[in-house]
GROMACS .gro file of C-alpha atoms in nm:
model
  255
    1UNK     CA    1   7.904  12.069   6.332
    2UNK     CA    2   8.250  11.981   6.238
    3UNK     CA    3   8.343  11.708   5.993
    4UNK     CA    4   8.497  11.386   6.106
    5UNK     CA    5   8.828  11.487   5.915
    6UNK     CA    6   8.802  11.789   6.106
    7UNK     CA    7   8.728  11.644   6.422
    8UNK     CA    8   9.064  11.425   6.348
    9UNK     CA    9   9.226  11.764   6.291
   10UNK     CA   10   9.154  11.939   6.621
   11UNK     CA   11   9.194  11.613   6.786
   12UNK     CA   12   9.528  11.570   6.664
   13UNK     CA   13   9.655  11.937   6.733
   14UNK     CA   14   9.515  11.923   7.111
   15UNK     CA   15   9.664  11.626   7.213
   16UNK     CA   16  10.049  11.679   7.019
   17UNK     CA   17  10.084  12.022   7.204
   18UNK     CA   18  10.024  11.803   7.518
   19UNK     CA   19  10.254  11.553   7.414
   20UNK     CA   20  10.512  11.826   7.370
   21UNK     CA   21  10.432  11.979   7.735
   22UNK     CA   22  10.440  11.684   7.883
   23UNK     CA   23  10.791  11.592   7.736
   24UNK     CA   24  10.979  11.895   7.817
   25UNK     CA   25  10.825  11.872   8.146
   26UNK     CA   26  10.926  11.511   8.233
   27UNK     CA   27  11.259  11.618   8.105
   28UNK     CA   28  11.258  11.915   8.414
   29UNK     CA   29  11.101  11.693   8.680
   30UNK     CA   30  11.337  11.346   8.671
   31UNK     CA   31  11.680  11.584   8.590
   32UNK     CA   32  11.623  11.822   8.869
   33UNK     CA   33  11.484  11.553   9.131
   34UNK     CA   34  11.784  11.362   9.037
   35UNK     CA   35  12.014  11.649   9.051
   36UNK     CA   36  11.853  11.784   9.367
   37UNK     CA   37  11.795  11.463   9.554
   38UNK     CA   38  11.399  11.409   9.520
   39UNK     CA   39  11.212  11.081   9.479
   40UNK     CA   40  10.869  11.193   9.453
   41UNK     CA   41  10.962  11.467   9.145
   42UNK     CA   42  11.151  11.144   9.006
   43UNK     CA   43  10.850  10.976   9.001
   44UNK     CA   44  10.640  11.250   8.871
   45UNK     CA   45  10.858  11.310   8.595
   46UNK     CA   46  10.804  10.949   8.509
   47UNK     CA   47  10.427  11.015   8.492
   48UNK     CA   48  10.476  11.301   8.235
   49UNK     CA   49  10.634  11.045   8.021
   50UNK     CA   50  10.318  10.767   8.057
   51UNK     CA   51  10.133  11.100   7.951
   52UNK     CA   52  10.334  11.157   7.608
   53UNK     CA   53  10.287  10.753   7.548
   54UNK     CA   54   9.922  10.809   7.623
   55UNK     CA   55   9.934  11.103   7.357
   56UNK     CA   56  10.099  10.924   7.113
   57UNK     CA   57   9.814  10.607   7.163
   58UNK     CA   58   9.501  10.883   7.174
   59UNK     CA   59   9.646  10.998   6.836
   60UNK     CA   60   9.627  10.656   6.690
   61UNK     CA   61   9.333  10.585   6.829
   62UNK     CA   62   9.105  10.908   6.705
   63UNK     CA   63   9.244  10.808   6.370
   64UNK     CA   64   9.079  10.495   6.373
   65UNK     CA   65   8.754  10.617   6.560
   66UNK     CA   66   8.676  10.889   6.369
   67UNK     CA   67   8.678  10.674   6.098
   68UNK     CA   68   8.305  10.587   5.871
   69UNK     CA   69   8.104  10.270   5.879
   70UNK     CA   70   8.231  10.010   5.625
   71UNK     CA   71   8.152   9.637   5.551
   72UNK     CA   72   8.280   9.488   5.902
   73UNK     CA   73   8.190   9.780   6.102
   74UNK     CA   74   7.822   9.934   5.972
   75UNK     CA   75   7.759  10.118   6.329
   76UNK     CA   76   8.123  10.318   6.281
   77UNK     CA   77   8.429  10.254   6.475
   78UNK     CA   78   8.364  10.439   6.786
   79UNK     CA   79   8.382  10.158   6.998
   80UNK     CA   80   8.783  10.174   6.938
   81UNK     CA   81   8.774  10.504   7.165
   82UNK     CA   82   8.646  10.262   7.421
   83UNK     CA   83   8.911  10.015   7.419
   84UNK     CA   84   9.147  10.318   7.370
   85UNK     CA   85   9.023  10.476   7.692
   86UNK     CA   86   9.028  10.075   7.890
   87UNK     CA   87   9.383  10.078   7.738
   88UNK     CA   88   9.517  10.382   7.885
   89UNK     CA   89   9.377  10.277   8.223
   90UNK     CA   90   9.558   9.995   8.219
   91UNK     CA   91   9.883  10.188   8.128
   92UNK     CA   92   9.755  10.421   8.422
   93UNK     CA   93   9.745  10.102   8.685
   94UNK     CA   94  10.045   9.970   8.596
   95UNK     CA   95  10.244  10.259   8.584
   96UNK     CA   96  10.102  10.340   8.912
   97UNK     CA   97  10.141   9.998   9.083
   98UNK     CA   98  10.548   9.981   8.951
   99UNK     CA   99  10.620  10.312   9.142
  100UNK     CA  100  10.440  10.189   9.425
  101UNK     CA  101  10.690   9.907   9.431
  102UNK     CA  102  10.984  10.094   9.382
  103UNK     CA  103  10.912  10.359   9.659
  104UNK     CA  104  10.837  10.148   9.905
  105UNK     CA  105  11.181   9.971   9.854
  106UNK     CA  106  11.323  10.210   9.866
  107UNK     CA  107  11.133  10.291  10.248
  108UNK     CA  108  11.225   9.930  10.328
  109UNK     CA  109  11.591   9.985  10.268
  110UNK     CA  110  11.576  10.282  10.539
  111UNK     CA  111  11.799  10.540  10.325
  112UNK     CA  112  11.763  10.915  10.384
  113UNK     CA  113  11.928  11.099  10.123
  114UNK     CA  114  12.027  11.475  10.139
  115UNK     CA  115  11.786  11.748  10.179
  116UNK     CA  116  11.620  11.803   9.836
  117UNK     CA  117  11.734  12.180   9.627
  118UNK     CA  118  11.568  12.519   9.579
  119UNK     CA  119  11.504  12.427   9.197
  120UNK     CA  120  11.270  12.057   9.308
  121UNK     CA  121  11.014  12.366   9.436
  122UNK     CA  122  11.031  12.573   9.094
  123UNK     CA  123  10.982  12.236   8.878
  124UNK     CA  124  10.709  12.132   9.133
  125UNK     CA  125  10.574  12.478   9.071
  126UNK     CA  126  10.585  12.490   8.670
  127UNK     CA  127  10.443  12.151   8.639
  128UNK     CA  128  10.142  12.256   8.857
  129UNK     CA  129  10.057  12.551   8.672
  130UNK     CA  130  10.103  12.370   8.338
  131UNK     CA  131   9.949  12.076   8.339
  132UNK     CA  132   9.625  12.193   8.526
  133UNK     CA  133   9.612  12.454   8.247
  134UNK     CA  134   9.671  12.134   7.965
  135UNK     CA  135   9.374  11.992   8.153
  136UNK     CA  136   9.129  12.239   8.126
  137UNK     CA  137   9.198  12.318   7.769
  138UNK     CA  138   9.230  11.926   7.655
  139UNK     CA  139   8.897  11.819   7.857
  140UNK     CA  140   8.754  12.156   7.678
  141UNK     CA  141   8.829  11.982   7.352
  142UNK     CA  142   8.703  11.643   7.469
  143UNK     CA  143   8.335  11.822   7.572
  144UNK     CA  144   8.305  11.988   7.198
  145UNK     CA  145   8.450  11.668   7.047
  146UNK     CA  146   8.183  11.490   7.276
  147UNK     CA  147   8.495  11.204   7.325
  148UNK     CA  148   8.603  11.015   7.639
  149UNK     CA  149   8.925  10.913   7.515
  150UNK     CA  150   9.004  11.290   7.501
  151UNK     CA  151   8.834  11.356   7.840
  152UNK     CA  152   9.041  11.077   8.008
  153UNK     CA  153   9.343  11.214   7.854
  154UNK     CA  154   9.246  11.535   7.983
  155UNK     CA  155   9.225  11.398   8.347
  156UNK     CA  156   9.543  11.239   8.338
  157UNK     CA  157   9.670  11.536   8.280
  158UNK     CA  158   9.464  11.681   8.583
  159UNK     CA  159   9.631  11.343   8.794
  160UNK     CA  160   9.952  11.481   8.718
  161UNK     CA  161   9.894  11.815   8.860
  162UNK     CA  162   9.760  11.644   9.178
  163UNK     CA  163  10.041  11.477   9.179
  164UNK     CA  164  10.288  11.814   9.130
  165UNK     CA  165  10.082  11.926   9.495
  166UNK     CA  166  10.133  11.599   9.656
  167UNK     CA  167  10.505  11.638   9.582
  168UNK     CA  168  10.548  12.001   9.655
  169UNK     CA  169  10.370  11.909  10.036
  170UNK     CA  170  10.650  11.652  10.047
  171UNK     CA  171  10.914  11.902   9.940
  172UNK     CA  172  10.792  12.156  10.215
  173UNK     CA  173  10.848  11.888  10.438
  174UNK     CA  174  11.199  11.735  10.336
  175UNK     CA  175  11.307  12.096  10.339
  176UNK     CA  176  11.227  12.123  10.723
  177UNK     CA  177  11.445  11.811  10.816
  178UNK     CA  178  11.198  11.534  10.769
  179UNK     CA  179  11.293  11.384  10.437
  180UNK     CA  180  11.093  11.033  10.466
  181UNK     CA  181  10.791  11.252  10.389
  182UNK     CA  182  10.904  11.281  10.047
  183UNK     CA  183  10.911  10.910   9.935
  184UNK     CA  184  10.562  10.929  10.141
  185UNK     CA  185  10.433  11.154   9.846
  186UNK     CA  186  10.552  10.947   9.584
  187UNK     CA  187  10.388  10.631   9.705
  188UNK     CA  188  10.064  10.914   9.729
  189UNK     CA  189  10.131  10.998   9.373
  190UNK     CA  190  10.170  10.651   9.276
  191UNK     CA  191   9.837  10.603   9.397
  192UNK     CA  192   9.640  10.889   9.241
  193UNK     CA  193   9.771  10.729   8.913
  194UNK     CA  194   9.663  10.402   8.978
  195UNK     CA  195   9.330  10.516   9.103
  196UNK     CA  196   9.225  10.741   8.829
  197UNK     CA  197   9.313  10.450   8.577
  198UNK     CA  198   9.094  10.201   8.729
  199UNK     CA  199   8.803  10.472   8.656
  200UNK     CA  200   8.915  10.506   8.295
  201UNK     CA  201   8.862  10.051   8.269
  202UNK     CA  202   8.589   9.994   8.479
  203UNK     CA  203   8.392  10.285   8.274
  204UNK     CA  204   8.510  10.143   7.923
  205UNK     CA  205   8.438   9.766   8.062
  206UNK     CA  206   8.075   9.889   8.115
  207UNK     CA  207   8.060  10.036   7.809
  208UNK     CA  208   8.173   9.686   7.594
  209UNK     CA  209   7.931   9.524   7.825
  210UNK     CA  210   7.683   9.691   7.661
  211UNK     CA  211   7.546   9.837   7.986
  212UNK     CA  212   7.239  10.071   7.933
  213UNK     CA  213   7.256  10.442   8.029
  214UNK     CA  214   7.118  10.593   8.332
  215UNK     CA  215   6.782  10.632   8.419
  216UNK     CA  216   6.793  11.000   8.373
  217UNK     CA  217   6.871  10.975   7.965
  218UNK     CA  218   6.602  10.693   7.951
  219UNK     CA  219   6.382  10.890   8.047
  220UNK     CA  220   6.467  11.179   7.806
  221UNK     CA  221   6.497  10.954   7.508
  222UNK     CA  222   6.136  10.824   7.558
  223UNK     CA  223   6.044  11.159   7.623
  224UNK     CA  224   6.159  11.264   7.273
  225UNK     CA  225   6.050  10.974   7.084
  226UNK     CA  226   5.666  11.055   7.231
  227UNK     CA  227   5.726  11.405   7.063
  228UNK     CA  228   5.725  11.237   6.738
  229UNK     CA  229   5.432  11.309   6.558
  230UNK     CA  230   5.194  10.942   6.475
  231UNK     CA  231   5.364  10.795   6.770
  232UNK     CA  232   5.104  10.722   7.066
  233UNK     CA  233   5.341  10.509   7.287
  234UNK     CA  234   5.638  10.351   7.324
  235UNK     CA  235   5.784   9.996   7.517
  236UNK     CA  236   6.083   9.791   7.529
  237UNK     CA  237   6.301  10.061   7.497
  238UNK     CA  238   6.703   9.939   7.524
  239UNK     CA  239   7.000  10.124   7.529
  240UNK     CA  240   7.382  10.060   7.471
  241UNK     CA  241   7.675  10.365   7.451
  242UNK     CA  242   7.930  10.303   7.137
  243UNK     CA  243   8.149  10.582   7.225
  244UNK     CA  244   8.005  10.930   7.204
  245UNK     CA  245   7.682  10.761   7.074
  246UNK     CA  246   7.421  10.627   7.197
  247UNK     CA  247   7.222  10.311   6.979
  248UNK     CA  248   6.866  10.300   7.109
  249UNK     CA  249   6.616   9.986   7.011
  250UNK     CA  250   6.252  10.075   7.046
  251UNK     CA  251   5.910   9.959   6.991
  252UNK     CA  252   5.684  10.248   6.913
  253UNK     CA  253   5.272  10.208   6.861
  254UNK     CA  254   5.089  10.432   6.616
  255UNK     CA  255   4.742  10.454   6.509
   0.00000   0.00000   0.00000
């Protein structure tokens, strides 16, 4: 029942305190892996960041979203969530598919550096706990906001701590001699990132298709339009999403 100012609001204050997370730990993850001689923390210190550039963009983007229907756009602005979401896939992919590159040249080249530190574990740890605890409270907000640009921010925070286990595996590893492992979890990590971001664009590419909605919601939107008293049956019935909405064309028959 909240406004669309104060939707904006708690929009706003979910995803900065994520943006602030996800900045001190990047900060951790790429100074410690560098200090302590580990690629895959490197890497997932570089994902924090493409999380506090995805913050910044949901920001901008619930702005505009949560804006009314004017002149040009009489159904609302939601569809900007969309291309938000499509956006931050992309960012997702490409991220992903650049640290793919790197790590495997640097698996081409052959080089074993030193045994990674003590401290790669504790950041490994930290980031774990953190970010699967900024997931469950952003994706939270993103179910009462009823918005998939905050629910795919929300799971890119949940890719990065799948990515904090993938690296912490490798770390176990490294530590007992076998340090390839290690740039075997980043190319893992790199992955996850890519993968989840290809969800995040083929979803929104649906959606600006206008594909329909499942059967399932069909079926319960004819349902309730048959409740409606004077209506005797209904036919043609379309469907299209436009963000959290749903626009429905129907022809109804009455007495």
């Amino acid at each position: 029942n909240m406004t669309p100012e104060e939707k904006k609001k708690y929009a706003n204050k979910v995803t900065i305190l994520g943006s602030i997370a996800d900045a001190l730990l990047g900060i951790l993850k790429v100074i410690i892996g560098k200090l302590f001689y580990s690629q895959a923390l490197i890497i997932d210190g570089i994902h924090s960041f493409t999380d506090v550039f995805s913050d910044v963009f949901v920001v901008i983007i619930t702005k505009v979203s949560h804006d009314g229907p004017d002149e040009n756009h009489p159904y609302g602005h939601e569809k900007f969530e969309t291309i938000g979401s499509a956006a931050l896939g992309s960012l997702l992919i490409a991220t992903g598919g650049a640290l793919i590159f790197e790590t495997f040249k640097t698996l081409w080249s052959g080089e074993t550096g030193p045994l990674p530190g003590a401290p790669t574990y504790w950041a490994a740890g930290i980031s774990l706990v953190v970010k699967e605890g900024l997931y469950h409270y952003t994706y939270r907000a993103g179910k009462k906001l009823n918005s998939k640009l905050i629910m795919a921010n929300a799971w890119h925070s949940r890719t990065d701590a799948l990515s904090s286990v993938v690296v912490l595996i490798g770390l176990i590893f490294s530590g007992l001699g076998y340090t390839m492992v290690d740039s075997f979890a980043a190319v893992i990590v790199s992955f996850i990132i890519a993968r989840i971001g290809w969800r995040f664009v083929k979803e929104s590419l649906s959606e600006l298709a206008e594909s329909s909605v499942d059967d399932k919601l069909e079926k319960e939107i004819e349902k309730i339009i048959l409740e409606v008293e004077g209506v005797e049956s209904c036919h043609a019935l379309r469907t299209r999403r436009m963000g959290p909405k749903v626009i429905v064309d129907v022809n109804v028959e009455v007495d």
